[in-house]
Amino acid sequence: MAHPRPTTPEQRVLVALDTPDVDRAVTLSRELVGSVGGVKLGLEFFNANGPQGVAQVTRGTLEETPHGQPVPQQPLFLDLKFHDIPNTVAGAVRSVMPLTPFILNVHAGGGPAMMKAALDAVNFAAEPLGTVRPVLIAVTVLTSMDDGDLDAVGQRGPAGDQAVRLAELTQKCGLDGVVCSPHEIARIREACGPDFRLIVPGIRPAGSATGDQKRVMTPRQAVEAGADWIVIGRPITAAQDPAAAAKAIADELNG
Ligand code: C5P
């Protein structure tokens, strides 16, 4: 069974720690225990610091269970977007399972055999660890790609249609959901139904700076549209008091 959906407003918020700096990530992660549903560590952090760096971010908030298995108090969304042949992706999934991520992702563009191999690998690896398996999601179309970019790589547009096609394929392969932009939530929800999990970046609390994000929604709009988890980086990490910024977001979701 996959890790359950969020049940509180705090659990819905995943904070993106986009930094190569371990100390900063550890500090933010500790400050935010309890006020967010988890931390997202991606390619920038992982390639700078490796699995040991990831473990450090979670280890500072770890306890030992009676079975000696570490349990992160700050859940981990490991955003490594695997994309390779099925055998290699399965191996990559097995290699990161000891970090006990609760969300993991692959590229839907890797195809059905690759997605199924990743799913088999999480199921197989979670069992001996005695954990519920991570939520396995796919990236559909990178939001940095427009219709012209899709055409350049031989993919059929428009980008919104391709995202729905890949979400449907992801669901057919048995994966749990996709990462999508706020503006794709409604269409993917309609196509894939209420059980499919949607993880949504491009979120800005009302009144905060949009930075390089162009088509944003507020946390509340995204959740009302059907997002399960929302991914928020700078509005929390660049705040003077990150925990207070996270709490304000949870309050907005509550209110
Ligand atoms: O700081 P900000 O809230 O913009 O961070 C958003 C996070 O979500 C970043 O880690 C970014 O890479 C990620 N993301 C995104 N848009 C996508 C996919 C991922 O902003 N389409």
Coordinates of C-alpha atoms and ligand atoms in Angstrom, one line a residue:
M1 CA 0.0 0.0 0.0
A2 CA 1.3 3.5 -0.9
H3 CA 1.8 6.1 1.7
P4 CA -1.6 7.8 2.5
R5 CA -2.8 11.2 1.3
P6 CA -2.4 14.3 3.5
T7 CA -5.0 14.7 6.2
T8 CA -4.1 18.1 7.6
P9 CA -3.3 21.5 5.9
E10 CA 0.3 21.3 7.2
Q11 CA 0.8 17.8 5.6
R12 CA -0.3 19.2 2.2
V13 CA 2.7 21.5 2.0
L14 CA 6.0 20.2 0.8
V15 CA 8.9 22.6 1.0
A16 CA 11.4 22.7 -1.8
L17 CA 14.9 23.0 -0.4
D18 CA 16.6 24.1 -3.6
T19 CA 20.2 24.5 -2.3
P20 CA 23.4 22.7 -2.6
D21 CA 24.3 23.7 1.0
V22 CA 23.8 20.8 3.5
D23 CA 23.9 23.1 6.6
R24 CA 21.2 25.3 5.2
A25 CA 19.0 22.4 4.2
V26 CA 19.4 20.8 7.7
T27 CA 18.6 24.0 9.4
L28 CA 15.5 24.7 7.3
S29 CA 14.3 21.1 7.6
R30 CA 14.6 21.1 11.4
E31 CA 12.9 24.5 11.7
L32 CA 10.0 23.3 9.7
V33 CA 9.3 19.9 11.4
G34 CA 5.6 19.8 12.1
S35 CA 4.7 22.9 10.1
V36 CA 5.1 21.2 6.7
G37 CA 4.3 17.8 5.4
G38 CA 7.8 17.1 4.2
V39 CA 10.9 18.4 2.4
K40 CA 11.6 18.1 -1.3
L41 CA 15.2 17.5 -2.2
G42 CA 16.0 17.4 -5.9
L43 CA 18.8 17.1 -8.4
E44 CA 20.7 20.2 -7.2
F45 CA 21.0 19.0 -3.6
F46 CA 21.5 15.3 -4.5
N47 CA 24.2 15.9 -7.0
A48 CA 26.1 18.1 -4.6
N49 CA 25.8 16.0 -1.5
G50 CA 24.7 12.4 -2.5
P51 CA 22.6 10.1 -0.4
Q52 CA 24.7 10.9 2.6
G53 CA 23.7 14.5 2.3
V54 CA 20.0 13.6 2.0
A55 CA 20.3 11.4 5.1
Q56 CA 21.9 14.2 7.0
V57 CA 18.9 16.4 6.3
T58 CA 16.6 13.8 7.7
R59 CA 19.0 12.2 10.2
G60 CA 19.0 15.3 12.4
T61 CA 15.4 14.6 13.0
L62 CA 15.5 10.8 13.2
E63 CA 14.6 8.4 15.9
E64 CA 15.4 4.8 16.2
T65 CA 12.4 2.4 16.3
P66 CA 12.6 -0.8 18.3
H67 CA 13.7 -2.5 15.0
G68 CA 16.6 -0.1 14.6
Q69 CA 15.0 1.3 11.4
P70 CA 15.4 5.0 11.1
V71 CA 12.1 6.9 10.7
P72 CA 12.4 10.4 9.3
Q73 CA 10.3 12.9 11.3
Q74 CA 10.5 15.2 8.3
P75 CA 9.2 13.1 5.4
L76 CA 11.2 13.2 2.2
F77 CA 10.0 13.8 -1.4
L78 CA 13.1 12.7 -3.4
D79 CA 12.7 14.6 -6.7
L80 CA 15.2 12.8 -8.9
K81 CA 13.0 12.3 -12.0
F82 CA 14.5 9.0 -13.1
H83 CA 14.5 8.4 -16.8
D84 CA 16.5 5.4 -18.2
I85 CA 16.0 1.9 -19.4
P86 CA 13.7 -0.1 -17.1
N87 CA 16.5 -2.2 -15.5
T88 CA 18.5 0.9 -14.6
V89 CA 15.6 2.8 -13.2
A90 CA 14.6 -0.2 -11.1
G91 CA 18.2 -0.3 -9.8
A92 CA 18.1 3.5 -9.1
V93 CA 14.9 3.1 -7.2
R94 CA 16.3 0.2 -5.1
S95 CA 19.4 2.3 -4.4
V96 CA 17.5 5.2 -2.9
M97 CA 14.9 3.2 -0.9
P98 CA 17.2 3.1 2.2
L99 CA 16.6 6.9 2.4
T100 CA 12.9 6.0 3.0
P101 CA 11.4 8.7 0.7
F102 CA 7.6 8.9 1.0
I103 CA 7.4 10.3 -2.6
L104 CA 9.6 9.3 -5.5
N105 CA 9.3 10.2 -9.2
V106 CA 10.2 9.1 -12.7
H107 CA 9.6 10.6 -16.1
A108 CA 6.4 9.3 -17.8
G109 CA 8.3 9.8 -21.1
G110 CA 10.4 6.8 -20.1
G111 CA 7.5 4.7 -21.2
P112 CA 5.2 1.9 -19.7
A113 CA 7.9 -0.7 -19.2
M114 CA 10.1 1.7 -17.3
M115 CA 7.3 3.0 -15.1
K116 CA 6.2 -0.6 -14.3
A117 CA 9.8 -1.5 -13.5
A118 CA 10.0 1.4 -11.1
L119 CA 6.7 0.4 -9.4
D120 CA 7.9 -3.3 -9.1
A121 CA 11.1 -2.0 -7.5
V122 CA 9.3 0.2 -4.9
N123 CA 7.0 -2.7 -4.0
F124 CA 9.8 -5.1 -3.7
A125 CA 12.1 -2.8 -1.8
A126 CA 9.5 -1.6 0.7
E127 CA 8.5 -5.0 1.9
P128 CA 11.7 -6.1 3.7
L129 CA 12.0 -2.6 5.2
G130 CA 8.5 -3.1 6.7
T131 CA 7.4 0.2 5.4
V132 CA 4.4 1.3 3.4
R133 CA 5.8 1.9 -0.1
P134 CA 6.5 5.5 -1.3
V135 CA 4.0 7.2 -3.5
L136 CA 5.4 6.8 -7.0
I137 CA 4.5 9.6 -9.3
A138 CA 5.5 10.6 -12.8
V139 CA 6.6 13.9 -14.4
T140 CA 4.5 14.4 -17.6
V141 CA 5.5 17.4 -19.7
L142 CA 8.1 19.7 -18.1
T143 CA 6.3 23.1 -17.7
S144 CA 9.4 24.7 -19.2
M145 CA 8.4 23.2 -22.5
D146 CA 6.0 24.8 -24.9
D147 CA 4.3 23.4 -28.0
G148 CA 7.3 24.4 -30.1
D149 CA 9.7 22.5 -27.8
L150 CA 7.5 19.4 -27.9
D151 CA 7.5 19.5 -31.7
A152 CA 11.3 19.8 -31.7
V153 CA 11.6 16.5 -29.7
G154 CA 8.9 14.8 -31.9
Q155 CA 6.1 14.8 -29.3
R156 CA 2.6 15.6 -30.1
G157 CA 1.1 18.8 -28.6
P158 CA -0.5 20.9 -27.5
A159 CA 1.4 20.6 -24.2
G160 CA -1.8 20.4 -22.1
D161 CA -3.1 17.5 -24.1
Q162 CA 0.2 15.7 -23.9
A163 CA 0.3 16.1 -20.1
V164 CA -3.2 14.5 -19.9
R165 CA -2.1 11.7 -22.2
L166 CA 0.9 11.0 -20.1
A167 CA -1.1 11.2 -16.9
E168 CA -3.5 8.6 -18.3
L169 CA -0.6 6.4 -19.3
T170 CA 0.9 6.8 -15.8
Q171 CA -2.3 5.7 -14.2
K172 CA -2.6 2.7 -16.6
C173 CA 0.9 1.6 -15.5
G174 CA -0.4 1.5 -11.8
L175 CA 1.6 4.5 -10.5
D176 CA -0.1 6.8 -8.0
G177 CA -0.1 10.2 -9.6
V178 CA 1.7 12.9 -11.4
V179 CA 3.4 16.3 -10.8
C180 CA 1.4 18.9 -12.6
S181 CA 1.1 22.7 -13.0
P182 CA -1.8 24.4 -11.2
H183 CA -3.5 24.9 -14.5
E184 CA -3.5 21.2 -15.4
I185 CA -5.1 20.1 -12.2
A186 CA -8.7 20.2 -13.4
R187 CA -8.2 18.4 -16.7
I188 CA -6.0 15.7 -15.1
R189 CA -8.5 15.2 -12.2
E190 CA -11.3 14.8 -14.7
A191 CA -9.3 12.3 -16.8
C192 CA -7.8 10.3 -14.0
G193 CA -10.4 10.5 -11.2
P194 CA -10.4 11.2 -7.5
D195 CA -7.8 8.6 -6.4
F196 CA -5.0 9.8 -8.6
R197 CA -2.6 11.9 -6.6
L198 CA -1.6 15.3 -7.9
I199 CA 1.5 17.1 -6.6
V200 CA 1.5 20.7 -7.7
P201 CA 4.4 23.3 -7.7
G202 CA 4.0 26.9 -9.1
I203 CA 2.2 28.0 -5.9
R204 CA 2.4 31.5 -4.4
P205 CA 0.6 32.6 -1.2
A206 CA -1.5 35.7 -1.9
G207 CA 0.7 38.8 -1.9
S208 CA 4.1 37.0 -2.2
A209 CA 6.7 37.5 -4.9
T210 CA 6.2 35.3 -8.0
G211 CA 9.9 35.3 -8.9
D212 CA 10.4 33.3 -12.1
Q213 CA 7.1 31.4 -11.7
K214 CA 4.7 32.7 -14.4
R215 CA 1.3 31.1 -14.0
V216 CA 0.8 30.6 -10.3
M217 CA -2.2 29.8 -8.0
T218 CA -2.5 30.4 -4.3
P219 CA -2.4 27.4 -2.0
R220 CA -6.1 27.5 -1.5
Q221 CA -7.0 27.8 -5.2
A222 CA -4.7 24.8 -5.9
V223 CA -6.2 22.6 -3.2
E224 CA -9.8 23.6 -4.2
A225 CA -8.9 22.7 -7.8
G226 CA -7.9 19.2 -6.6
A227 CA -4.2 19.3 -5.6
D228 CA -3.2 16.7 -2.9
W229 CA 0.2 18.1 -2.1
I230 CA 1.5 21.6 -3.0
V231 CA 5.2 22.2 -3.5
I232 CA 6.4 25.6 -2.2
G233 CA 10.0 26.8 -2.1
R234 CA 11.1 30.4 -1.8
P235 CA 7.9 31.8 -0.2
I236 CA 8.9 29.6 2.8
T237 CA 12.7 29.2 2.5
A238 CA 13.4 32.9 1.8
A239 CA 11.1 34.2 4.6
Q240 CA 12.6 35.7 7.7
D241 CA 10.7 33.2 9.8
P242 CA 10.2 30.1 7.6
A243 CA 8.1 28.3 10.2
A244 CA 5.8 31.3 10.5
A245 CA 5.5 31.5 6.7
A246 CA 4.6 27.8 6.5
K247 CA 2.0 28.2 9.3
A248 CA 0.4 31.2 7.5
I249 CA 0.0 28.9 4.4
A250 CA -1.6 26.2 6.5
D251 CA -3.9 28.8 8.1
E252 CA -4.9 30.0 4.6
L253 CA -5.8 26.4 3.7
N254 CA -7.8 26.0 6.9
G255 CA -9.6 29.3 6.7
Ligands
C5P1 O1 10.6 28.4 -5.0 P1 9.5 27.8 -5.7 O2 8.2 27.8 -4.9 O3 9.3 28.4 -7.1 O4 9.9 26.3 -6.0 C1 9.1 25.4 -6.7 C2 9.8 24.0 -6.7 O5 9.0 23.2 -7.6 C3 11.2 24.0 -7.3 O6 11.9 23.0 -6.7 C4 11.0 23.7 -8.8 O7 12.1 23.1 -9.4 C5 9.8 22.8 -8.7 N1 9.0 22.7 -9.9 C6 8.3 23.9 -10.4 N2 7.6 23.7 -11.6 C7 7.5 22.6 -12.2 C8 8.1 21.4 -11.7 C9 8.9 21.6 -10.5 O8 8.4 24.9 -9.9 N3 6.8 22.5 -13.3

